Amino acid sequence: MKNQQSNSRRTFLRNLGASASAMSLPMLGYAGNEVVQNESSGLYSILTDLDRKGSGQPGRKLGIALVGLGYYSTNLLAPALQQTQNCRLAGIVTGTPSKAEEWMKKYNIPKENVYDYKTFDRIADNKDIDVVYVVLPNSMHEEYVVRAAQAGKHVICEKPMAITPKACQNMIDACKKANKQLAVGYRLHYEPFTKEVMRLGQEKVFGAVKFVESSDGFRSGDPNQWRLKKSMAGGGPLMDVGIYAIQGARYVTGEEPISVTAQFAPKTDPVKFKDVEETMFWQFEFPSGAVSNSTTSYASGVERLYASCEKGWFELSPAFGYGPLKGRTSKGPIEMPVVNHQAAHMDGVCKDLLDGKQLPGHVTGEEGLRDVTLLQAIYQAAETGKKLKLKA
Ligand code: NAD
């Protein structure tokens, strides 16, 4: 692809000949405009930013700085940022100098866009960076979101937004104070299969949803990872992937739960899981009378979202991973385009930021706070063994 483009540019320059040689390329290709050749006619045309982006759009890609270059940044976000239309990888924040070197080379990141955790606040002076994406262990989200907002940047924060509702509120307040927007890494809200089951449930396409089974778990590896330390993760699988099961029940019903009961499963490896739960279950009741049942686990895999409705059913399985997701209804398969979740998510968020629009409520800090409040309520219900009433 790259080669094709540079070939066509070379052919273009050759074909322009003498008359065009007086024209400088910057005049034609200025400010992000692009010279392209029509494959069938061979004609050249100049694509302006407006052509590419549609009218009323500023036409530039927002610069994103990734904070924390671990698994998710390295394997999912950075590669996705090579495909995005509305944003690009502009900077990095890392405590590991060797990673900084590697990323600068691999992604052509200039030295002045590279920070460590001490120099991070200087990002305020960097006009190349519009959005800070916090991809650190859960307990660190609050500090870096607040610092990013104070540096005058929009923020995307990975899920779970934080480990306490109070921390979420601090993050929301800091972004409001700085007049910056805060999105949570809810990639599935931009994913077509997920959007379809939201529609099927919320528009009652198969009648009212009566019950939902929504579960997410996997077998966790390294016994020394931060995910198994309560102080850093906030809890076990519930904080990590259980949040997807909570989201599933909420976005399929389109309702907020009014009560919760929950149970911890016995630990089969009490040494590895000395600090956090290994497997747990919970049940929500919703205002319409719909109920949901969920499992999350670090002991074994499960990934399923099933809704039983008055006149049929629908399901996704797999439902929450990086895809491709797969879905069926009582009338047949769900056919949807397969997209890169991370690219769709970052492009979706950045499109609204570029357009100067408020982000939709279901991807913002307020949504993150709702989920973290529910995470805490589930733990409380499991610890007390009682049904906990929830505020609407
Ligand atoms: P990871 O452990 O692979 O990466 C964490 C990064 O934080 C590492 O680069 C590490 O060096 C850095 N770090 C800085 N200070 C640290 C400290 N004191 N202790 C430990 N690490 C420290 O984790 P990850 O899988 O990339 O997850 C990061 C965040 O992204 C988490 O909040 C996680 O829930 C979220 N996540 C989201 C998705 C998704 O699909 N949306 C997927 C994976 C992870």
Short mmCIF file of N, CA, C and O and ligand atoms in Angstrom, two decimals, residues 67-74 76 94-96 99 117 133-138 140-141 158-160 185-187 226-227 232 239-240 244 320 322 342, ligand 1:
data_model
loop_
_atom_site.label_atom_id
_atom_site.label_comp_id
_atom_site.label_asym_id
_atom_site.label_seq_id
_atom_site.Cartn_x
_atom_site.Cartn_y
_atom_site.Cartn_z
N VAL A 67 -0.10 6.73 28.18
CA VAL A 67 0.58 6.72 29.47
C VAL A 67 0.60 5.29 29.98
O VAL A 67 -0.45 4.73 30.31
N GLY A 68 1.79 4.69 30.05
CA GLY A 68 1.91 3.28 30.47
C GLY A 68 1.98 2.41 29.23
O GLY A 68 0.99 2.28 28.51
N LEU A 69 3.16 1.86 28.99
CA LEU A 69 3.36 1.07 27.75
C LEU A 69 3.41 -0.42 28.07
O LEU A 69 4.38 -1.11 27.76
N GLY A 70 2.34 -0.90 28.69
CA GLY A 70 2.24 -2.32 29.01
C GLY A 70 1.54 -3.08 27.90
O GLY A 70 1.57 -2.69 26.72
N TYR A 71 0.87 -4.15 28.29
CA TYR A 71 0.25 -5.06 27.32
C TYR A 71 -0.76 -4.34 26.40
O TYR A 71 -0.68 -4.45 25.17
N TYR A 72 -1.66 -3.61 27.00
CA TYR A 72 -2.75 -3.06 26.17
C TYR A 72 -2.24 -1.97 25.22
O TYR A 72 -2.61 -1.93 24.05
N SER A 73 -1.36 -1.11 25.73
CA SER A 73 -0.80 -0.07 24.86
C SER A 73 0.03 -0.69 23.74
O SER A 73 -0.07 -0.29 22.58
N THR A 74 0.88 -1.66 24.11
CA THR A 74 1.83 -2.22 23.15
C THR A 74 1.15 -3.05 22.07
O THR A 74 1.45 -2.91 20.88
N LEU A 76 -2.32 -3.55 21.50
CA LEU A 76 -3.62 -3.17 20.93
C LEU A 76 -3.70 -1.69 20.53
O LEU A 76 -4.04 -1.37 19.40
N THR A 94 6.44 6.93 29.82
CA THR A 94 6.92 5.64 30.32
C THR A 94 8.04 5.84 31.34
O THR A 94 8.80 6.80 31.23
N GLY A 95 8.14 4.92 32.28
CA GLY A 95 9.21 4.97 33.27
C GLY A 95 10.42 4.15 32.83
O GLY A 95 11.40 4.08 33.55
N THR A 96 10.33 3.53 31.67
CA THR A 96 11.40 2.62 31.22
C THR A 96 12.11 3.20 29.99
O THR A 96 11.56 3.20 28.89
N LYS A 99 12.15 1.26 26.71
CA LYS A 99 10.88 1.27 25.97
C LYS A 99 10.75 2.57 25.18
O LYS A 99 10.29 2.57 24.04
N TYR A 117 7.31 9.61 34.29
CA TYR A 117 6.24 9.96 35.24
C TYR A 117 6.54 11.24 36.01
O TYR A 117 5.63 11.89 36.52
N TYR A 133 -4.07 9.34 27.08
CA TYR A 133 -4.78 8.07 27.26
C TYR A 133 -4.08 7.30 28.38
O TYR A 133 -2.95 6.85 28.23
N VAL A 134 -4.76 7.16 29.52
CA VAL A 134 -4.16 6.55 30.71
C VAL A 134 -4.38 5.03 30.70
O VAL A 134 -5.52 4.56 30.75
N VAL A 135 -3.28 4.29 30.59
CA VAL A 135 -3.34 2.83 30.43
C VAL A 135 -2.48 2.16 31.50
O VAL A 135 -1.67 1.28 31.22
N LEU A 136 -2.65 2.64 32.73
CA LEU A 136 -1.84 2.19 33.87
C LEU A 136 -2.66 1.22 34.73
O LEU A 136 -3.88 1.10 34.54
N PRO A 137 -2.02 0.57 35.72
CA PRO A 137 -2.80 -0.22 36.68
C PRO A 137 -3.92 0.63 37.29
O PRO A 137 -3.77 1.85 37.49
N ASN A 138 -5.02 -0.04 37.63
CA ASN A 138 -6.26 0.66 38.02
C ASN A 138 -6.08 1.72 39.11
O ASN A 138 -6.67 2.80 39.04
N MET A 140 -3.75 3.65 39.67
CA MET A 140 -3.00 4.83 39.23
C MET A 140 -3.82 5.73 38.30
O MET A 140 -3.38 6.83 37.94
N HIS A 141 -5.00 5.27 37.90
CA HIS A 141 -5.79 6.04 36.94
C HIS A 141 -6.12 7.44 37.46
O HIS A 141 -6.01 8.43 36.74
N GLU A 158 -8.51 4.09 30.93
CA GLU A 158 -8.90 2.68 30.80
C GLU A 158 -9.89 2.27 31.89
O GLU A 158 -10.01 2.91 32.91
N LYS A 159 -10.58 1.17 31.62
CA LYS A 159 -11.50 0.60 32.59
C LYS A 159 -10.74 -0.29 33.57
O LYS A 159 -9.71 -0.83 33.17
N PRO A 160 -11.20 -0.53 34.78
CA PRO A 160 -12.24 0.25 35.43
C PRO A 160 -11.70 1.66 35.67
O PRO A 160 -10.51 1.83 35.92
N GLY A 185 -12.32 3.84 28.60
CA GLY A 185 -11.94 2.94 27.49
C GLY A 185 -13.00 1.90 27.15
O GLY A 185 -12.68 0.73 26.99
N TYR A 186 -14.24 2.35 27.02
CA TYR A 186 -15.34 1.44 26.69
C TYR A 186 -15.41 1.20 25.19
O TYR A 186 -16.33 1.66 24.50
N ARG A 187 -14.43 0.43 24.69
CA ARG A 187 -14.30 0.20 23.25
C ARG A 187 -15.55 -0.44 22.65
O ARG A 187 -15.90 -0.20 21.50
N TRP A 226 0.15 -7.22 39.09
CA TRP A 226 -0.61 -6.25 39.89
C TRP A 226 -2.10 -6.57 39.93
O TRP A 226 -2.79 -6.20 40.88
N ARG A 227 -2.59 -7.29 38.95
CA ARG A 227 -4.02 -7.62 38.91
C ARG A 227 -4.46 -8.47 40.10
O ARG A 227 -5.65 -8.56 40.38
N MET A 232 -3.66 -2.38 44.09
CA MET A 232 -3.45 -1.83 42.75
C MET A 232 -4.63 -2.08 41.82
O MET A 232 -4.93 -1.25 40.95
N MET A 239 -13.17 -6.58 39.04
CA MET A 239 -12.69 -5.25 38.63
C MET A 239 -12.18 -5.27 37.19
O MET A 239 -12.26 -4.27 36.47
N ASP A 240 -11.62 -6.40 36.78
CA ASP A 240 -10.91 -6.48 35.52
C ASP A 240 -11.86 -6.77 34.35
O ASP A 240 -11.99 -5.96 33.41
N TYR A 244 -17.25 -5.86 32.34
CA TYR A 244 -17.90 -6.06 31.03
C TYR A 244 -19.25 -6.76 31.20
O TYR A 244 -20.21 -6.47 30.47
N PHE A 320 -17.16 -10.05 24.65
CA PHE A 320 -16.48 -8.90 25.26
C PHE A 320 -15.01 -8.75 24.88
O PHE A 320 -14.39 -7.75 25.18
N TYR A 322 -11.57 -8.98 22.10
CA TYR A 322 -11.18 -8.08 21.01
C TYR A 322 -11.77 -8.47 19.66
O TYR A 322 -11.53 -7.82 18.66
N GLN A 342 -10.20 -1.08 19.06
CA GLN A 342 -9.46 0.06 19.62
C GLN A 342 -9.47 1.24 18.65
O GLN A 342 -9.63 2.40 19.06
P1 NAD B 1 0.18 -4.03 32.10
O1 NAD B 1 0.62 -4.51 33.44
O2 NAD B 1 0.57 -4.83 30.91
O3 NAD B 1 0.73 -2.55 31.86
C1 NAD B 1 0.75 -1.58 32.88
C2 NAD B 1 1.81 -0.55 32.57
O4 NAD B 1 1.88 0.34 33.67
C3 NAD B 1 3.21 -1.16 32.41
O5 NAD B 1 3.84 -0.58 31.30
C4 NAD B 1 3.93 -0.77 33.67
O6 NAD B 1 5.33 -0.58 33.47
C5 NAD B 1 3.26 0.55 34.00
N1 NAD B 1 3.39 0.91 35.41
C6 NAD B 1 3.74 2.13 35.85
N2 NAD B 1 3.81 2.13 37.18
C7 NAD B 1 3.52 0.89 37.59
C8 NAD B 1 3.43 0.28 38.87
N3 NAD B 1 3.66 0.98 39.99
N4 NAD B 1 3.11 -1.01 38.93
C9 NAD B 1 2.84 -1.73 37.83
N5 NAD B 1 2.89 -1.19 36.57
C10 NAD B 1 3.23 0.11 36.47
O7 NAD B 1 -1.38 -3.82 32.17
P2 NAD B 1 -2.40 -3.69 30.95
O8 NAD B 1 -2.97 -5.02 30.66
O9 NAD B 1 -1.83 -2.91 29.84
O10 NAD B 1 -3.57 -2.86 31.66
C11 NAD B 1 -3.47 -1.46 31.89
C12 NAD B 1 -4.88 -0.88 32.04
O11 NAD B 1 -5.59 -1.13 30.83
C13 NAD B 1 -5.70 -1.52 33.16
O12 NAD B 1 -6.49 -0.55 33.77
C14 NAD B 1 -6.57 -2.54 32.44
O13 NAD B 1 -7.79 -2.78 33.09
C15 NAD B 1 -6.79 -1.83 31.11
N6 NAD B 1 -7.04 -2.77 30.00
C16 NAD B 1 -8.11 -2.57 29.22
C17 NAD B 1 -8.38 -3.41 28.17
C18 NAD B 1 -9.56 -3.16 27.28
O14 NAD B 1 -9.90 -4.03 26.50
N7 NAD B 1 -10.18 -2.00 27.34
C19 NAD B 1 -7.54 -4.49 27.93
C20 NAD B 1 -6.42 -4.67 28.73
C21 NAD B 1 -6.17 -3.79 29.79
#
